[in-house]
Structure formats: C-alpha cells, structure tokens
PDB file of C-alpha atoms in Angstrom:
ATOM      1  CA  MET A  11     183.299 158.253  34.560  1.00  0.00           C
ATOM      2  CA  THR A  12     186.610 157.250  34.852  1.00  0.00           C
ATOM      3  CA  ALA A  13     189.055 160.130  34.222  1.00  0.00           C
ATOM      4  CA  VAL A  14     192.084 159.959  31.977  1.00  0.00           C
ATOM      5  CA  LEU A  15     192.470 163.977  32.673  1.00  0.00           C
ATOM      6  CA  GLU A  16     190.472 165.894  34.800  1.00  0.00           C
ATOM      7  CA  ALA A  17     190.774 169.360  36.522  1.00  0.00           C
ATOM      8  CA  ARG A  18     189.894 170.243  39.949  1.00  0.00           C
ATOM      9  CA  GLY A  19     189.261 173.053  41.265  1.00  0.00           C
ATOM     10  CA  LEU A  20     191.888 174.884  38.656  1.00  0.00           C
ATOM     11  CA  SER A  21     192.646 178.717  38.365  1.00  0.00           C
ATOM     12  CA  VAL A  22     195.274 180.177  36.389  1.00  0.00           C
ATOM     13  CA  ARG A  23     197.049 183.062  35.771  1.00  0.00           C
ATOM     14  CA  ARG A  24     198.595 185.335  33.550  1.00  0.00           C
ATOM     15  CA  GLY A  25     200.613 188.030  34.613  1.00  0.00           C
ATOM     16  CA  ALA A  26     198.447 189.968  37.381  1.00  0.00           C
ATOM     17  CA  ARG A  27     195.077 188.481  35.905  1.00  0.00           C
ATOM     18  CA  LEU A  28     192.947 185.371  36.615  1.00  0.00           C
ATOM     19  CA  VAL A  29     192.081 183.660  33.534  1.00  0.00           C
ATOM     20  CA  VAL A  30     191.083 180.620  34.613  1.00  0.00           C
ATOM     21  CA  VAL A  31     188.792 180.473  37.146  1.00  0.00           C
ATOM     22  CA  ASP A  32     188.050 177.397  39.460  1.00  0.00           C
ATOM     23  CA  VAL A  33     187.191 175.235  37.087  1.00  0.00           C
ATOM     24  CA  SER A  34     186.453 171.451  37.379  1.00  0.00           C
ATOM     25  CA  LEU A  35     185.723 169.284  34.365  1.00  0.00           C
ATOM     26  CA  VAL A  36     186.998 165.095  33.710  1.00  0.00           C
ATOM     27  CA  LEU A  37     188.231 163.713  30.162  1.00  0.00           C
ATOM     28  CA  ALA A  38     187.539 159.813  29.975  1.00  0.00           C
ATOM     29  CA  PRO A  39     188.700 157.661  27.409  1.00  0.00           C
ATOM     30  CA  GLY A  40     186.965 157.624  24.555  1.00  0.00           C
ATOM     31  CA  GLU A  41     185.769 160.603  24.572  1.00  0.00           C
ATOM     32  CA  ALA A  42     184.659 163.679  22.829  1.00  0.00           C
ATOM     33  CA  VAL A  43     184.442 167.285  24.342  1.00  0.00           C
ATOM     34  CA  ALA A  44     184.710 170.816  22.793  1.00  0.00           C
ATOM     35  CA  LEU A  45     185.241 173.490  24.413  1.00  0.00           C
ATOM     36  CA  ILE A  46     184.016 176.356  23.804  1.00  0.00           C
ATOM     37  CA  GLY A  47     183.276 180.498  24.816  1.00  0.00           C
ATOM     38  CA  PRO A  48     183.183 184.247  23.135  1.00  0.00           C
ATOM     39  CA  ASN A  49     186.720 184.968  23.046  1.00  0.00           C
ATOM     40  CA  ALA A  50     188.783 185.914  25.454  1.00  0.00           C
ATOM     41  CA  ALA A  51     187.063 183.673  28.103  1.00  0.00           C
ATOM     42  CA  GLY A  52     190.489 181.686  28.665  1.00  0.00           C
ATOM     43  CA  LYS A  53     190.111 178.650  26.491  1.00  0.00           C
ATOM     44  CA  SER A  54     193.005 178.151  25.286  1.00  0.00           C
ATOM     45  CA  THR A  55     194.764 179.312  28.841  1.00  0.00           C
ATOM     46  CA  LEU A  56     192.844 176.397  30.407  1.00  0.00           C
ATOM     47  CA  VAL A  57     194.083 173.732  26.864  1.00  0.00           C
ATOM     48  CA  ARG A  58     197.488 174.603  28.182  1.00  0.00           C
ATOM     49  CA  ALA A  59     196.862 173.992  31.956  1.00  0.00           C
ATOM     50  CA  LEU A  60     195.446 171.248  30.920  1.00  0.00           C
ATOM     51  CA  ALA A  61     198.420 170.252  29.178  1.00  0.00           C
ATOM     52  CA  GLY A  62     200.698 171.029  31.451  1.00  0.00           C
ATOM     53  CA  LEU A  63     202.301 174.013  29.917  1.00  0.00           C
ATOM     54  CA  LEU A  64     201.379 176.618  32.550  1.00  0.00           C
ATOM     55  CA  PRO A  65     201.164 176.592  36.102  1.00  0.00           C
ATOM     56  CA  PRO A  66     197.912 176.679  38.058  1.00  0.00           C
ATOM     57  CA  SER A  67     197.489 179.227  40.917  1.00  0.00           C
ATOM     58  CA  ALA A  68     195.227 177.380  42.551  1.00  0.00           C
ATOM     59  CA  GLY A  69     193.931 173.781  42.163  1.00  0.00           C
ATOM     60  CA  GLU A  70     195.702 170.826  40.128  1.00  0.00           C
ATOM     61  CA  VAL A  71     195.143 168.687  36.560  1.00  0.00           C
ATOM     62  CA  ARG A  72     195.372 165.165  37.641  1.00  0.00           C
ATOM     63  CA  LEU A  73     196.770 162.449  35.093  1.00  0.00           C
ATOM     64  CA  ARG A  74     194.900 158.478  35.749  1.00  0.00           C
ATOM     65  CA  GLY A  75     194.934 160.187  38.570  1.00  0.00           C
ATOM     66  CA  ARG A  76     197.517 161.514  39.918  1.00  0.00           C
ATOM     67  CA  SER A  77     199.032 165.284  39.687  1.00  0.00           C
ATOM     68  CA  LEU A  78     200.860 166.627  36.677  1.00  0.00           C
ATOM     69  CA  LYS A  79     203.334 167.909  39.205  1.00  0.00           C
ATOM     70  CA  ASP A  80     204.019 163.964  40.528  1.00  0.00           C
ATOM     71  CA  CYS A  81     204.112 161.880  36.767  1.00  0.00           C
ATOM     72  CA  GLY A  82     207.318 163.882  35.532  1.00  0.00           C
ATOM     73  CA  ARG A  83     207.742 165.213  32.273  1.00  0.00           C
ATOM     74  CA  ASP A  84     208.473 162.764  30.201  1.00  0.00           C
ATOM     75  CA  ALA A  85     205.375 160.237  31.889  1.00  0.00           C
ATOM     76  CA  VAL A  86     202.743 163.554  30.534  1.00  0.00           C
ATOM     77  CA  ALA A  87     204.463 164.328  27.374  1.00  0.00           C
ATOM     78  CA  ARG A  88     204.018 160.126  26.326  1.00  0.00           C
ATOM     79  CA  ALA A  89     200.206 160.840  27.247  1.00  0.00           C
ATOM     80  CA  ILE A  90     199.410 164.300  26.377  1.00  0.00           C
ATOM     81  CA  ALA A  91     199.958 165.674  22.938  1.00  0.00           C
ATOM     82  CA  LEU A  92     198.937 169.317  22.567  1.00  0.00           C
ATOM     83  CA  VAL A  93     198.021 171.124  18.819  1.00  0.00           C
ATOM     84  CA  ALA A  94     197.507 174.298  18.989  1.00  0.00           C
ATOM     85  CA  PRO A  95     197.720 176.840  15.987  1.00  0.00           C
ATOM     86  CA  ASP A  96     200.236 178.897  17.265  1.00  0.00           C
ATOM     87  CA  GLU A  97     202.826 175.557  17.656  1.00  0.00           C
ATOM     88  CA  ALA A  98     206.596 176.937  17.080  1.00  0.00           C
ATOM     89  CA  ALA A  99     208.617 174.657  14.449  1.00  0.00           C
ATOM     90  CA  PRO A 100     212.159 175.810  12.732  1.00  0.00           C
ATOM     91  CA  ALA A 101     210.545 176.765   9.481  1.00  0.00           C
ATOM     92  CA  THR A 102     213.100 174.900   7.918  1.00  0.00           C
ATOM     93  CA  LEU A 103     212.015 171.553   9.247  1.00  0.00           C
ATOM     94  CA  THR A 104     209.974 169.711   6.562  1.00  0.00           C
ATOM     95  CA  VAL A 105     206.760 168.411   7.939  1.00  0.00           C
ATOM     96  CA  ALA A 106     207.335 164.570   7.637  1.00  0.00           C
ATOM     97  CA  GLU A 107     210.516 166.332  10.007  1.00  0.00           C
ATOM     98  CA  ARG A 108     207.611 167.819  11.875  1.00  0.00           C
ATOM     99  CA  THR A 109     205.600 165.450  12.433  1.00  0.00           C
ATOM    100  CA  ARG A 110     208.540 162.874  13.641  1.00  0.00           C
ATOM    101  CA  LEU A 111     209.126 165.426  17.039  1.00  0.00           C
ATOM    102  CA  GLY A 112     206.025 163.705  18.376  1.00  0.00           C
ATOM    103  CA  ARG A 113     208.383 160.346  18.876  1.00  0.00           C
ATOM    104  CA  TYR A 114     210.426 161.624  21.024  1.00  0.00           C
ATOM    105  CA  PRO A 115     208.822 162.047  24.305  1.00  0.00           C
ATOM    106  CA  HIS A 116     208.812 157.952  23.576  1.00  0.00           C
ATOM    107  CA  ARG A 117     212.298 157.349  22.604  1.00  0.00           C
ATOM    108  CA  GLY A 118     214.008 160.729  23.320  1.00  0.00           C
ATOM    109  CA  PRO A 119     215.991 163.284  20.815  1.00  0.00           C
ATOM    110  CA  LEU A 120     219.481 161.148  21.228  1.00  0.00           C
ATOM    111  CA  TRP A 121     217.499 157.183  20.695  1.00  0.00           C
ATOM    112  CA  PRO A 122     217.718 156.060  16.721  1.00  0.00           C
ATOM    113  CA  PHE A 123     214.399 155.804  15.471  1.00  0.00           C
ATOM    114  CA  THR A 124     212.429 152.144  15.522  1.00  0.00           C
ATOM    115  CA  ALA A 125     210.704 150.796  12.368  1.00  0.00           C
ATOM    116  CA  GLU A 126     207.683 151.305  15.102  1.00  0.00           C
ATOM    117  CA  ASP A 127     208.411 154.983  15.036  1.00  0.00           C
ATOM    118  CA  ASP A 128     208.291 154.917  11.508  1.00  0.00           C
ATOM    119  CA  ALA A 129     205.134 153.756  10.749  1.00  0.00           C
ATOM    120  CA  ALA A 130     203.269 155.525  13.577  1.00  0.00           C
ATOM    121  CA  VAL A 131     204.848 158.653  11.536  1.00  0.00           C
ATOM    122  CA  ALA A 132     203.526 157.513   8.245  1.00  0.00           C
ATOM    123  CA  ARG A 133     200.264 156.994   9.804  1.00  0.00           C
ATOM    124  CA  ALA A 134     200.194 159.876  11.212  1.00  0.00           C
ATOM    125  CA  LEU A 135     200.954 162.143   7.522  1.00  0.00           C
ATOM    126  CA  GLU A 136     198.241 159.707   6.028  1.00  0.00           C
ATOM    127  CA  ARG A 137     195.514 160.403   8.435  1.00  0.00           C
ATOM    128  CA  SER A 138     196.426 164.553   8.317  1.00  0.00           C
ATOM    129  CA  GLY A 139     196.333 164.350   5.096  1.00  0.00           C
ATOM    130  CA  VAL A 140     199.500 165.548   4.795  1.00  0.00           C
ATOM    131  CA  ALA A 141     201.590 162.780   3.226  1.00  0.00           C
ATOM    132  CA  THR A 142     201.926 164.443  -0.123  1.00  0.00           C
ATOM    133  CA  LEU A 143     203.705 167.274   1.646  1.00  0.00           C
ATOM    134  CA  ALA A 144     206.136 165.477   3.645  1.00  0.00           C
ATOM    135  CA  GLY A 145     209.473 166.244   2.094  1.00  0.00           C
ATOM    136  CA  ARG A 146     208.039 170.227   2.302  1.00  0.00           C
ATOM    137  CA  PRO A 147     209.490 172.746   4.808  1.00  0.00           C
ATOM    138  CA  LEU A 148     207.219 174.402   7.216  1.00  0.00           C
ATOM    139  CA  ALA A 149     208.203 177.547   5.581  1.00  0.00           C
ATOM    140  CA  THR A 150     206.400 176.479   2.009  1.00  0.00           C
ATOM    141  CA  LEU A 151     202.976 175.930   3.624  1.00  0.00           C
ATOM    142  CA  SER A 152     199.887 178.313   3.696  1.00  0.00           C
ATOM    143  CA  ALA A 153     198.531 178.149   7.622  1.00  0.00           C
ATOM    144  CA  GLY A 154     195.481 175.441   6.854  1.00  0.00           C
ATOM    145  CA  GLU A 155     198.752 172.918   5.329  1.00  0.00           C
ATOM    146  CA  ARG A 156     200.493 174.089   8.725  1.00  0.00           C
ATOM    147  CA  GLN A 157     197.938 173.071  10.759  1.00  0.00           C
ATOM    148  CA  LEU A 158     197.228 170.187   9.695  1.00  0.00           C
ATOM    149  CA  ALA A 159     200.990 169.246   9.475  1.00  0.00           C
ATOM    150  CA  ALA A 160     200.643 170.131  13.739  1.00  0.00           C
ATOM    151  CA  LEU A 161     197.611 168.162  13.599  1.00  0.00           C
ATOM    152  CA  ALA A 162     200.180 165.528  12.044  1.00  0.00           C
ATOM    153  CA  ARG A 163     202.589 165.749  14.818  1.00  0.00           C
ATOM    154  CA  GLY A 164     200.361 165.338  17.902  1.00  0.00           C
ATOM    155  CA  LEU A 165     198.260 161.892  15.516  1.00  0.00           C
ATOM    156  CA  ALA A 166     202.589 160.861  15.409  1.00  0.00           C
ATOM    157  CA  GLN A 167     202.862 161.212  19.308  1.00  0.00           C
ATOM    158  CA  GLU A 168     200.055 158.210  20.476  1.00  0.00           C
ATOM    159  CA  PRO A 169     198.708 160.031  23.238  1.00  0.00           C
ATOM    160  CA  ALA A 170     196.078 158.860  25.465  1.00  0.00           C
ATOM    161  CA  ILE A 171     194.608 162.608  25.583  1.00  0.00           C
ATOM    162  CA  LEU A 172     194.794 164.573  22.740  1.00  0.00           C
ATOM    163  CA  LEU A 173     194.058 168.473  23.057  1.00  0.00           C
ATOM    164  CA  LEU A 174     193.649 170.486  20.011  1.00  0.00           C
ATOM    165  CA  ASP A 175     193.358 174.039  20.219  1.00  0.00           C
ATOM    166  CA  GLU A 176     190.849 175.816  17.460  1.00  0.00           C
ATOM    167  CA  PRO A 177     191.619 172.769  14.744  1.00  0.00           C
ATOM    168  CA  ALA A 178     189.926 174.152  12.941  1.00  0.00           C
ATOM    169  CA  ALA A 179     191.773 177.090  12.059  1.00  0.00           C
ATOM    170  CA  HIS A 180     192.510 178.352   8.570  1.00  0.00           C
ATOM    171  CA  LEU A 181     190.636 175.117   7.156  1.00  0.00           C
ATOM    172  CA  ASP A 182     188.596 175.165   4.093  1.00  0.00           C
ATOM    173  CA  ILE A 183     185.483 173.014   4.771  1.00  0.00           C
ATOM    174  CA  GLY A 184     187.302 170.134   2.704  1.00  0.00           C
ATOM    175  CA  HIS A 185     189.907 169.664   5.236  1.00  0.00           C
ATOM    176  CA  GLN A 186     187.125 170.562   8.199  1.00  0.00           C
ATOM    177  CA  LEU A 187     185.148 167.364   7.975  1.00  0.00           C
ATOM    178  CA  ARG A 188     188.998 165.459   6.670  1.00  0.00           C
ATOM    179  CA  LEU A 189     189.879 166.808  10.474  1.00  0.00           C
ATOM    180  CA  PHE A 190     186.491 165.937  12.997  1.00  0.00           C
ATOM    181  CA  ARG A 191     186.558 162.200  11.243  1.00  0.00           C
ATOM    182  CA  VAL A 192     190.351 162.288  12.125  1.00  0.00           C
ATOM    183  CA  LEU A 193     189.599 162.533  15.309  1.00  0.00           C
ATOM    184  CA  ASP A 194     186.341 160.876  15.634  1.00  0.00           C
ATOM    185  CA  GLU A 195     188.407 157.667  14.663  1.00  0.00           C
ATOM    186  CA  VAL A 196     190.477 158.871  17.317  1.00  0.00           C
ATOM    187  CA  ARG A 197     188.178 158.876  19.515  1.00  0.00           C
ATOM    188  CA  ARG A 198     186.894 155.316  18.668  1.00  0.00           C
ATOM    189  CA  GLU A 199     190.331 154.119  19.465  1.00  0.00           C
ATOM    190  CA  GLY A 200     189.963 155.125  22.885  1.00  0.00           C
ATOM    191  CA  VAL A 201     191.886 158.186  23.055  1.00  0.00           C
ATOM    192  CA  GLY A 202     190.149 161.373  25.218  1.00  0.00           C
ATOM    193  CA  VAL A 203     189.748 163.919  23.004  1.00  0.00           C
ATOM    194  CA  LEU A 204     189.311 167.642  23.316  1.00  0.00           C
ATOM    195  CA  ALA A 205     189.087 170.534  21.446  1.00  0.00           C
ATOM    196  CA  VAL A 206     188.434 174.168  21.182  1.00  0.00           C
ATOM    197  CA  VAL A 207     186.201 174.844  18.598  1.00  0.00           C
ATOM    198  CA  HIS A 208     184.830 178.567  18.230  1.00  0.00           C
ATOM    199  CA  ASP A 209     182.125 177.108  15.489  1.00  0.00           C
ATOM    200  CA  LEU A 210     178.769 175.864  17.816  1.00  0.00           C
ATOM    201  CA  PRO A 211     176.932 174.170  14.877  1.00  0.00           C
ATOM    202  CA  ARG A 212     180.369 171.924  14.327  1.00  0.00           C
ATOM    203  CA  ALA A 213     180.583 171.835  17.840  1.00  0.00           C
ATOM    204  CA  ALA A 214     177.064 170.353  18.757  1.00  0.00           C
ATOM    205  CA  ALA A 215     177.360 167.428  15.877  1.00  0.00           C
ATOM    206  CA  TRP A 216     180.687 166.254  16.812  1.00  0.00           C
ATOM    207  CA  ALA A 217     181.054 166.884  20.560  1.00  0.00           C
ATOM    208  CA  GLU A 218     179.352 164.098  23.075  1.00  0.00           C
ATOM    209  CA  ARG A 219     179.143 166.999  26.109  1.00  0.00           C
ATOM    210  CA  LEU A 220     180.444 170.630  25.465  1.00  0.00           C
ATOM    211  CA  VAL A 221     181.879 172.359  28.220  1.00  0.00           C
ATOM    212  CA  LEU A 222     180.864 176.372  27.942  1.00  0.00           C
ATOM    213  CA  LEU A 223     183.619 179.350  29.516  1.00  0.00           C
ATOM    214  CA  ALA A 224     183.253 182.334  29.983  1.00  0.00           C
ATOM    215  CA  GLY A 225     185.012 184.986  31.883  1.00  0.00           C
ATOM    216  CA  GLY A 226     186.997 181.962  32.964  1.00  0.00           C
ATOM    217  CA  ARG A 227     184.274 180.182  34.097  1.00  0.00           C
ATOM    218  CA  VAL A 228     182.631 177.074  33.648  1.00  0.00           C
ATOM    219  CA  MET A 229     179.335 178.294  32.944  1.00  0.00           C
ATOM    220  CA  ALA A 230     177.571 175.492  31.388  1.00  0.00           C
ATOM    221  CA  GLU A 231     178.849 171.388  31.131  1.00  0.00           C
ATOM    222  CA  GLY A 232     176.538 168.537  29.457  1.00  0.00           C
ATOM    223  CA  PRO A 233     175.196 167.294  25.967  1.00  0.00           C
ATOM    224  CA  PRO A 234     175.262 169.814  23.082  1.00  0.00           C
ATOM    225  CA  ALA A 235     171.252 169.999  23.138  1.00  0.00           C
ATOM    226  CA  THR A 236     171.131 171.008  26.501  1.00  0.00           C
ATOM    227  CA  VAL A 237     174.213 173.374  26.795  1.00  0.00           C
ATOM    228  CA  LEU A 238     172.433 175.274  23.786  1.00  0.00           C
ATOM    229  CA  ALA A 239     169.363 175.586  24.845  1.00  0.00           C
ATOM    230  CA  GLY A 240     170.138 176.533  28.597  1.00  0.00           C
ATOM    231  CA  PRO A 241     170.525 180.925  29.121  1.00  0.00           C
ATOM    232  CA  ALA A 242     174.520 180.723  29.718  1.00  0.00           C
ATOM    233  CA  ALA A 243     175.049 180.085  26.279  1.00  0.00           C
ATOM    234  CA  GLY A 244     172.893 183.069  25.093  1.00  0.00           C
ATOM    235  CA  GLU A 245     173.551 185.195  27.340  1.00  0.00           C
ATOM    236  CA  ALA A 246     177.958 184.284  26.820  1.00  0.00           C
ATOM    237  CA  PHE A 247     177.646 184.290  23.606  1.00  0.00           C
ATOM    238  CA  ASP A 248     175.639 188.121  23.756  1.00  0.00           C
ATOM    239  CA  VAL A 249     172.725 186.089  20.742  1.00  0.00           C
ATOM    240  CA  ALA A 250     169.617 184.291  21.056  1.00  0.00           C
ATOM    241  CA  ILE A 251     170.264 180.261  20.420  1.00  0.00           C
ATOM    242  CA  ARG A 252     167.074 178.565  18.106  1.00  0.00           C
ATOM    243  CA  ALA A 253     166.948 174.352  17.318  1.00  0.00           C
ATOM    244  CA  GLU A 254     164.688 173.140  14.591  1.00  0.00           C
ATOM    245  CA  HIS A 255     165.089 169.710  13.269  1.00  0.00           C
ATOM    246  CA  LEU A 256     165.892 168.233  10.117  1.00  0.00           C
ATOM    247  CA  ALA A 257     165.622 165.262   9.318  1.00  0.00           C
ATOM    248  CA  GLY A 258     165.384 164.166  12.661  1.00  0.00           C
ATOM    249  CA  ARG A 259     168.415 166.423  14.340  1.00  0.00           C
ATOM    250  CA  PRO A 260     169.219 169.584  15.291  1.00  0.00           C
ATOM    251  CA  VAL A 261     170.115 172.969  13.462  1.00  0.00           C
ATOM    252  CA  TYR A 262     170.607 174.940  15.614  1.00  0.00           C
ATOM    253  CA  LEU A 263     169.995 179.228  14.276  1.00  0.00           C
ATOM    254  CA  PHE A 264     171.645 182.371  16.190  1.00  0.00           C
ATOM    255  CA  ASP A 265     170.274 185.482  15.713  1.00  0.00           C
ATOM    256  CA  GLU A 266     171.208 189.133  17.844  1.00  0.00           C
ATOM    257  CA  LYS A 267     169.666 189.891  20.410  1.00  0.00           C
ATOM    258  CA  PRO A 268     166.939 192.897  19.719  1.00  0.00           C
ATOM    259  CA  SER A 269     168.997 195.519  21.852  1.00  0.00           C
ATOM    260  CA  PRO A 270     167.053 197.417  24.538  1.00  0.00           C
ATOM    261  CA  ARG A 271     164.888 200.323  22.641  1.00  0.00           C
ATOM    262  CA  GLY A 272     163.163 197.390  20.710  1.00  0.00           C
TER     263      GLY A 272
END
C-alpha cells in the first residue's frame, strides 16, 4: 500500500500519561478509514498527532515518506486538514469567513484571494450544505451547523489528507447521510480520509478499513467484517457483537455481555 500518511511506532503523552502507545498505521490516497474505540481510548489524541498538532514522545508520523518534522509547517498545513468538533474560531466570524480560513495554507493571510480561492470556498460551502448560512455569524449557529461549517473549512483547504474527529457529532440523520456522502466523494477524488466514528454500524458501512484503538493501542485492523467479528472489538467495548444479513449486507447487533453470575 502506497502511504500518503503513516504512523510508525507512534506514542504520545498528555501530561504524565501515555495516551497513544506504539501505534503504526497507514493511510493511502483515496482510502476511507474509520478509527473506532471506546471512550478515552486515545482516538482524538492520535488524530491530532497525525495532523502534527501534538509532538510524539516516540516514533514518528510521515507525510509522503518524509517525517512531519522535516516537512515544514506550511507544507503540512497544505496537505493535511483536520476537522474537529472543538475547533476554536471567533464567534463573530461568518460561515463564509470561517471557510475562507481553509485557503490560508495556500495563500497566507496577507495575500489577496484569487478566483481559484473564491471557487474553492464556494464549492466547500455548497458541498457541506451550508451555502445558505454563508453570511451567518458562527455564534448564531446550532452545534450541528457549526460542525458542518468546520467541514466546509476543511474542504476549502483542498487537502491530500482529511482527518476528522467525530464528524457526525451533533448531526441529525439527514445531515449524517450527507456528510458521509461528501466524504465518499472526496475519497473518490483521491483524498485519504480517516475519521473517528463512534457509530459502529455507520463506520462499518462507510469505511474500507477499521482501526480499533483501546488503551492507546491498536487492538485490531482490517475490513469491517473482520474487525467486528473478531474478539478484540467485543472486549474493547465490553459487548457481544453479532452480524445478521439483510439483502446480502451485514447488519451488526450489539448486546450487553451476561454478568458472571448469569
């Protein structure tokens, strides 16, 4: 597999605690990968380390074969877009202004925007479903609308790699369907997409590959059916997982494990 982004033996500390432990993974151009795992597994920390926002305590992240630390901040910013639910942005910014921030890695804040930049912003707003909100300040948006505005900023960046931390957080079912359709479109255009997904059936339906993280370590990796059928997933989430088939497609069902006393 040709890697556009790769972690090699990556470990990350948050304060005194080792949160990500010896993680190795590969993301190829045009690939859809879902990062799954229980709460406090280290998923958000891993995604931020992959984006170059957290320094490794061991190992490294490589962008197109080069260590991130050797690529330079501008090159990393042009190649990798991170969309996270807790993105900080001034509440007085409009959705369009927030989206335009995605062009700064290509132009810088002091260079005039070009017609190419304006077109990229317009495409991102339309694709994310927030074109009608373009003039609204962020402070007036719902949590779901703010999440879609964050996605628009990431898409306007036109990255080679799109990393998303809980992209479906706060979204109703209609907007979730739109979100994953957009991620499929971006993937087909050659962008490597890695997303933290808490909804396991959604992760299995969308991703080509699942990476299961628990206790900061990769416990399983592979096609969704293989990962969810294996023992590591049930142990990580402390549930019993079974698959039934509907119209030839697996449907995953989850049950509490019986107590030791039966």
